[in-house]
Amino acid sequence: MWRGVRRLAERTPPSRERFVDLLRAVSIVAVVLGHWLASVVGYDRRGELFARSALPDLPWAQPLTWVVQVMPVFFFVGGYANAVSLDSERRRGGNATAWLINRGGRLIRPTTALVVVMAGGALAARLLGADPSRIRLVVWFSTIPLWFLVVYVLVVVLTPPMYALHRRYGLVVPAVLAALVGAGDLGRLLGEDWWGYGNFLFGWLAVHQMGFAWRDGRLPARPRVAIPLIVTGFGALALLTLVGPYPISMINVPGERLHNMSPPSLALLAVATTQLGAALLVRDRADRWLRRRRPWTVVVALNSVILTIFLWHITAAALLVGALHVAGALPTPEVGTPAWLAWRIPFLIMFGAVLIPLVAVFGPIEIRGAGRPAIRSGPTRLAFALAAFAGIAFGLFDNSLLPSTAPVPFGLPTAGLIAYLSGAAILRFLRRVRPPPRVTEPRDGAA
């Protein structure tokens, strides 16, 4: 696998924006490390094992989320990469439907591996007599990363029309989306939480659109653009959180009147603006560094399995905690104490040691199937593709809604599992079966 990565790195075209790949790798690795570092495992009064976030017990750490909350970077990079790949698809003779089918394959393959393993493992545990509520709890915990894919799947599906809007209206589009986020926040502040539901889509679409702007040069990587973005974003963030009604933490903390992350708020968009400016400011220096063979090879290696790393990092933590629990060796120091802080590094090392073999097993699934030829797909294939993505999104969303201790046979909601697998199967079929060539009638007088 490493030799293949080295060959891939060596064949990188000079025109590739390597900094995009670095940002993608850094953002996902930061999410993984953040989850591991902020995790708390212990036993409740009944002796039951539990896991939760440490942020409610560490108010001093909440300002750090302004830096470590890097999901906006992933969506910003996603906008750039999706614009590049959509343009490339069209240059090769494909269209938006073909792009959607091909793009979805890379996203859904590693996700399906996780879903199938979880469902199969849950069924096996059920047949062996395990408590279905406990099975669901383990599966629910391991599939926490899937919430992110619900939104990202929708963003990918909307990329062709949103890219068309960007090409016509430019930065007006994210400005309108940010205004919609503000309206949703106002509703939440007035006690009408349903106003904010649209922010799950509007917020991330706004960040995604900024990636389009970087791609076409409306937001060039120049200090004259980067510094105003940093100043504006950070200034807005300070006003919204220190003076305004928004919490300081960019990761949801139980008990807060308003959350910044789920759904995205104006404060999170301020963080995104600051991070975007910082990224544009260091782009040229980072690009020169990435022209060196070793760092670029590492970035290529990480990107080749980046979704696998993200999808399985919670499972790795669950496996380690479960093994230590069974062995009676699970350390449970009080959160925030020197002992708890001292255990962060050993836990990181152990979590990583469990994740590496998982990536070795499931990473090739993510890599497989790249480089499909361009196909101009018609309305029928588009309808099937949209139906497939609808089933996939419903399945992932249904899992997010199901309570963490619901006694379901596969550890996942049955209807959602069927919808997801059906959508994934349709998408796989569309990728593998080429449409028949168009037959055109010869013109009068043609030979």
Coordinates of C-alpha atoms in Angstrom, one line a residue, residues 13-297:
P13 CA 0.4 16.9 -11.6
P14 CA 2.1 20.3 -11.0
S15 CA -1.2 22.1 -11.3
R16 CA -2.8 20.3 -8.3
E17 CA -3.6 22.5 -5.3
R18 CA -1.7 20.5 -2.7
F19 CA -2.7 22.8 0.1
V20 CA -6.3 21.6 -0.2
D21 CA -5.2 18.0 0.5
L22 CA -3.1 19.2 3.5
L23 CA -6.1 21.1 5.0
R24 CA -8.4 18.1 4.5
A25 CA -5.9 15.8 6.3
V26 CA -5.3 18.3 9.1
S27 CA -9.0 19.0 9.7
I28 CA -10.0 15.3 10.0
V29 CA -6.9 14.4 12.1
A30 CA -7.7 17.3 14.4
V31 CA -11.3 16.1 14.8
V32 CA -10.1 12.6 15.7
L33 CA -7.5 13.8 18.2
G34 CA -10.0 16.2 19.7
H35 CA -12.6 13.5 20.3
W36 CA -10.0 11.2 21.9
L37 CA -8.5 14.0 24.1
A38 CA -11.9 15.2 25.3
S39 CA -13.4 11.8 26.0
V40 CA -14.4 10.8 29.5
V41 CA -15.0 7.1 30.4
G42 CA -16.0 5.9 33.8
Y43 CA -18.6 4.1 35.8
D44 CA -21.9 5.5 37.1
R45 CA -23.4 4.7 40.5
R46 CA -24.8 1.4 39.3
G47 CA -21.4 0.4 38.0
E48 CA -22.4 0.8 34.4
L49 CA -19.8 2.0 31.9
F50 CA -20.4 5.4 30.3
A51 CA -18.6 7.8 28.0
R52 CA -19.1 11.5 27.5
S53 CA -17.3 14.8 26.7
A54 CA -15.1 16.5 29.2
L55 CA -16.0 20.0 28.0
P56 CA -18.8 20.7 30.6
D57 CA -16.2 20.0 33.4
L58 CA -13.4 22.1 31.8
P59 CA -14.7 25.7 31.2
W60 CA -11.1 26.9 30.8
A61 CA -10.8 24.6 27.7
Q62 CA -13.9 26.0 25.9
P63 CA -12.0 29.0 24.3
L64 CA -9.7 26.4 22.7
T65 CA -12.5 25.2 20.6
W66 CA -12.1 28.4 18.5
V67 CA -9.0 26.7 17.2
V68 CA -9.7 23.0 17.4
Q69 CA -13.2 23.2 15.9
V70 CA -12.0 22.6 12.3
M71 CA -15.1 21.1 10.6
P72 CA -15.5 24.4 8.7
V73 CA -12.1 23.8 7.2
F74 CA -13.3 20.4 5.9
F75 CA -16.4 22.0 4.2
F76 CA -14.3 24.9 2.8
V77 CA -11.9 22.4 1.3
G78 CA -14.8 20.3 0.1
G79 CA -16.2 23.2 -1.8
Y80 CA -12.8 23.7 -3.6
A81 CA -12.4 20.0 -4.3
N82 CA -16.0 19.5 -5.5
A83 CA -15.7 22.5 -7.9
V84 CA -12.4 21.1 -9.3
S85 CA -13.8 17.6 -9.8
L86 CA -17.1 18.9 -11.3
D87 CA -15.2 21.0 -13.8
S88 CA -12.9 18.1 -14.6
E89 CA -15.9 15.8 -15.2
R90 CA -17.4 18.2 -17.7
R91 CA -14.1 18.6 -19.5
R92 CA -13.9 14.9 -19.9
G93 CA -17.3 14.7 -21.5
G94 CA -19.4 13.9 -18.4
N95 CA -22.1 16.0 -16.8
A96 CA -23.4 16.8 -13.3
T97 CA -25.3 13.5 -13.0
A98 CA -22.2 11.5 -13.9
W99 CA -20.2 13.6 -11.4
L100 CA -22.8 13.0 -8.7
I101 CA -22.7 9.2 -9.2
N102 CA -18.9 9.1 -9.2
R103 CA -18.4 11.4 -6.3
G104 CA -20.9 9.5 -4.2
G105 CA -19.0 6.3 -4.7
R106 CA -15.9 7.5 -2.9
L107 CA -18.1 8.8 -0.1
I108 CA -20.4 5.9 0.3
R109 CA -18.0 2.9 0.0
P110 CA -16.2 3.3 3.3
T111 CA -19.4 4.3 5.0
T112 CA -21.2 1.2 3.9
A113 CA -18.3 -0.9 5.3
L114 CA -18.9 0.6 8.7
V115 CA -22.7 0.2 8.5
V116 CA -22.4 -3.5 7.4
V117 CA -19.9 -4.4 10.1
M118 CA -21.9 -2.7 12.8
A119 CA -25.2 -4.4 11.7
G120 CA -23.5 -7.8 11.3
G121 CA -21.7 -7.5 14.7
A122 CA -24.9 -6.5 16.4
L123 CA -26.8 -9.4 14.9
A124 CA -24.1 -11.8 16.0
A125 CA -24.1 -10.4 19.5
R126 CA -27.9 -10.7 19.7
L127 CA -27.7 -14.3 18.6
L128 CA -25.2 -15.0 21.4
G129 CA -27.6 -13.6 23.9
A130 CA -26.3 -10.1 24.5
D131 CA -28.7 -7.4 25.8
P132 CA -30.1 -5.6 22.7
S133 CA -30.1 -2.2 24.6
R134 CA -26.4 -2.6 25.3
I135 CA -25.8 -3.6 21.7
R136 CA -27.5 -0.5 20.5
L137 CA -25.5 1.6 22.9
V138 CA -22.2 0.3 21.5
V139 CA -23.4 0.7 17.9
W140 CA -24.8 4.2 18.6
F141 CA -21.5 5.3 20.1
S142 CA -19.4 3.8 17.3
T143 CA -21.6 5.4 14.6
I144 CA -21.5 8.9 16.0
P145 CA -19.4 10.1 13.0
L146 CA -22.3 9.3 10.7
W147 CA -24.2 12.5 11.7
F148 CA -21.7 14.5 9.8
L149 CA -22.2 12.5 6.6
V150 CA -26.0 13.3 6.6
V151 CA -25.2 16.9 6.0
Y152 CA -22.2 16.3 3.7
V153 CA -24.3 14.0 1.5
L154 CA -26.8 16.7 1.0
V155 CA -24.1 19.3 0.3
V156 CA -22.6 17.0 -2.3
V157 CA -26.0 16.5 -4.0
L158 CA -26.6 20.2 -4.1
T159 CA -23.1 21.0 -5.4
P160 CA -24.1 21.3 -9.1
P161 CA -26.9 23.8 -8.6
M162 CA -25.0 25.7 -5.9
Y163 CA -21.9 25.9 -8.1
A164 CA -24.1 27.3 -10.9
L165 CA -25.5 29.9 -8.5
H166 CA -21.9 30.8 -7.5
R167 CA -20.8 31.3 -11.0
R168 CA -23.7 33.7 -11.5
Y169 CA -23.9 35.5 -8.2
G170 CA -20.5 34.9 -6.5
L171 CA -20.2 35.9 -2.9
V172 CA -23.8 37.0 -2.7
V173 CA -24.8 33.4 -2.3
P174 CA -22.9 32.7 1.0
A175 CA -24.0 36.1 2.3
V176 CA -27.6 35.1 1.8
L177 CA -27.0 31.8 3.4
A178 CA -25.3 33.5 6.4
A179 CA -28.4 35.8 6.7
L180 CA -30.6 32.7 6.8
V181 CA -28.4 31.3 9.6
G182 CA -28.9 34.5 11.5
A183 CA -32.6 34.3 11.1
G184 CA -32.5 30.7 12.5
D185 CA -30.4 31.9 15.4
L186 CA -33.0 34.6 16.2
G187 CA -35.7 32.1 16.2
R188 CA -33.8 29.9 18.6
L189 CA -33.1 32.9 20.9
L190 CA -36.9 33.6 20.9
G191 CA -37.6 30.0 22.0
E192 CA -38.6 28.8 18.5
D193 CA -36.0 26.1 18.1
W194 CA -37.5 24.8 14.8
W195 CA -36.4 28.1 13.1
G196 CA -32.8 26.8 13.5
Y197 CA -33.3 23.4 11.8
G198 CA -32.4 24.9 8.4
N199 CA -29.1 26.0 9.8
F200 CA -27.8 22.4 9.6
L201 CA -27.8 23.0 5.8
F202 CA -27.5 26.7 5.4
G203 CA -24.5 27.0 7.7
W204 CA -22.4 24.3 6.0
L205 CA -23.5 25.4 2.5
A206 CA -22.3 28.9 3.3
V207 CA -18.8 27.6 4.1
H208 CA -18.8 25.2 1.1
Q209 CA -19.6 28.2 -1.2
M210 CA -16.4 29.9 0.1
G211 CA -14.4 27.0 -1.3
F212 CA -15.9 27.8 -4.7
A213 CA -14.7 31.4 -4.3
W214 CA -11.2 30.2 -3.6
R215 CA -11.3 27.9 -6.5
D216 CA -12.2 30.6 -9.1
G217 CA -10.0 33.4 -7.7
R218 CA -12.7 35.5 -6.0
L219 CA -10.9 34.8 -2.8
P220 CA -7.2 34.7 -3.8
A221 CA -4.5 33.5 -1.3
R222 CA -3.2 37.0 -0.7
P223 CA -2.6 38.9 2.5
R224 CA -4.9 41.7 1.2
V225 CA -7.7 39.2 1.3
A226 CA -6.6 37.0 4.2
I227 CA -5.9 39.6 6.8
P228 CA -9.3 41.4 6.5
L229 CA -11.0 37.9 6.7
I230 CA -9.1 37.2 9.9
V231 CA -9.8 40.6 11.5
T232 CA -13.5 40.5 10.5
G233 CA -14.1 36.9 11.6
F234 CA -12.3 37.2 14.9
G235 CA -13.9 40.5 15.7
A236 CA -17.4 39.2 15.0
L237 CA -16.6 36.1 17.1
A238 CA -15.5 38.2 20.1
L239 CA -18.6 40.4 19.9
L240 CA -21.0 37.4 19.4
T241 CA -19.6 35.4 22.3
L242 CA -18.2 37.9 24.8
V243 CA -20.9 40.6 24.4
G244 CA -23.7 38.8 22.6
P245 CA -25.7 35.7 23.6
Y246 CA -23.6 33.0 22.0
P247 CA -21.7 30.5 24.1
I248 CA -17.9 30.5 23.9
S249 CA -17.6 26.8 23.1
M250 CA -17.8 25.9 19.4
I251 CA -18.6 22.4 20.4
N252 CA -22.0 21.7 22.0
V253 CA -22.1 21.8 25.8
P254 CA -25.1 20.5 27.6
G255 CA -27.2 23.1 29.4
E256 CA -26.3 26.0 27.1
R257 CA -29.3 28.1 25.9
L258 CA -27.8 28.2 22.4
H259 CA -25.5 25.8 20.6
N260 CA -22.9 26.8 18.0
M261 CA -22.2 23.5 16.4
S262 CA -25.4 21.6 16.0
P263 CA -26.9 23.5 14.3
P264 CA -24.3 25.9 13.0
S265 CA -24.7 29.4 14.3
L266 CA -23.4 32.8 13.3
A267 CA -20.6 32.4 15.8
L268 CA -19.4 29.2 14.0
L269 CA -19.5 31.1 10.7
A270 CA -17.3 33.7 12.3
V271 CA -14.9 31.0 13.3
A272 CA -15.1 29.7 9.7
T273 CA -14.2 33.2 8.3
T274 CA -11.2 33.4 10.7
Q275 CA -10.0 30.0 9.7
L276 CA -10.5 30.7 6.0
G277 CA -8.4 33.9 6.3
A278 CA -5.7 32.0 8.2
A279 CA -5.6 29.3 5.6
L280 CA -5.3 31.8 2.7
L281 CA -2.5 33.6 4.6
V282 CA -0.3 30.6 4.9
R283 CA -1.1 28.9 1.6
D284 CA 2.0 30.0 -0.4
R285 CA 4.4 28.9 2.4
A286 CA 2.6 25.6 2.9
D287 CA 2.6 24.9 -0.9
R288 CA 6.4 25.3 -1.1
W289 CA 6.8 22.9 1.8
L290 CA 4.4 20.4 0.1
R291 CA 6.6 20.4 -3.0
R292 CA 9.0 18.3 -1.0
R293 CA 8.6 14.5 -1.5
R294 CA 8.3 13.3 2.1
P295 CA 5.6 15.6 3.5
W296 CA 3.6 15.4 0.3
T297 CA 3.7 11.6 0.4

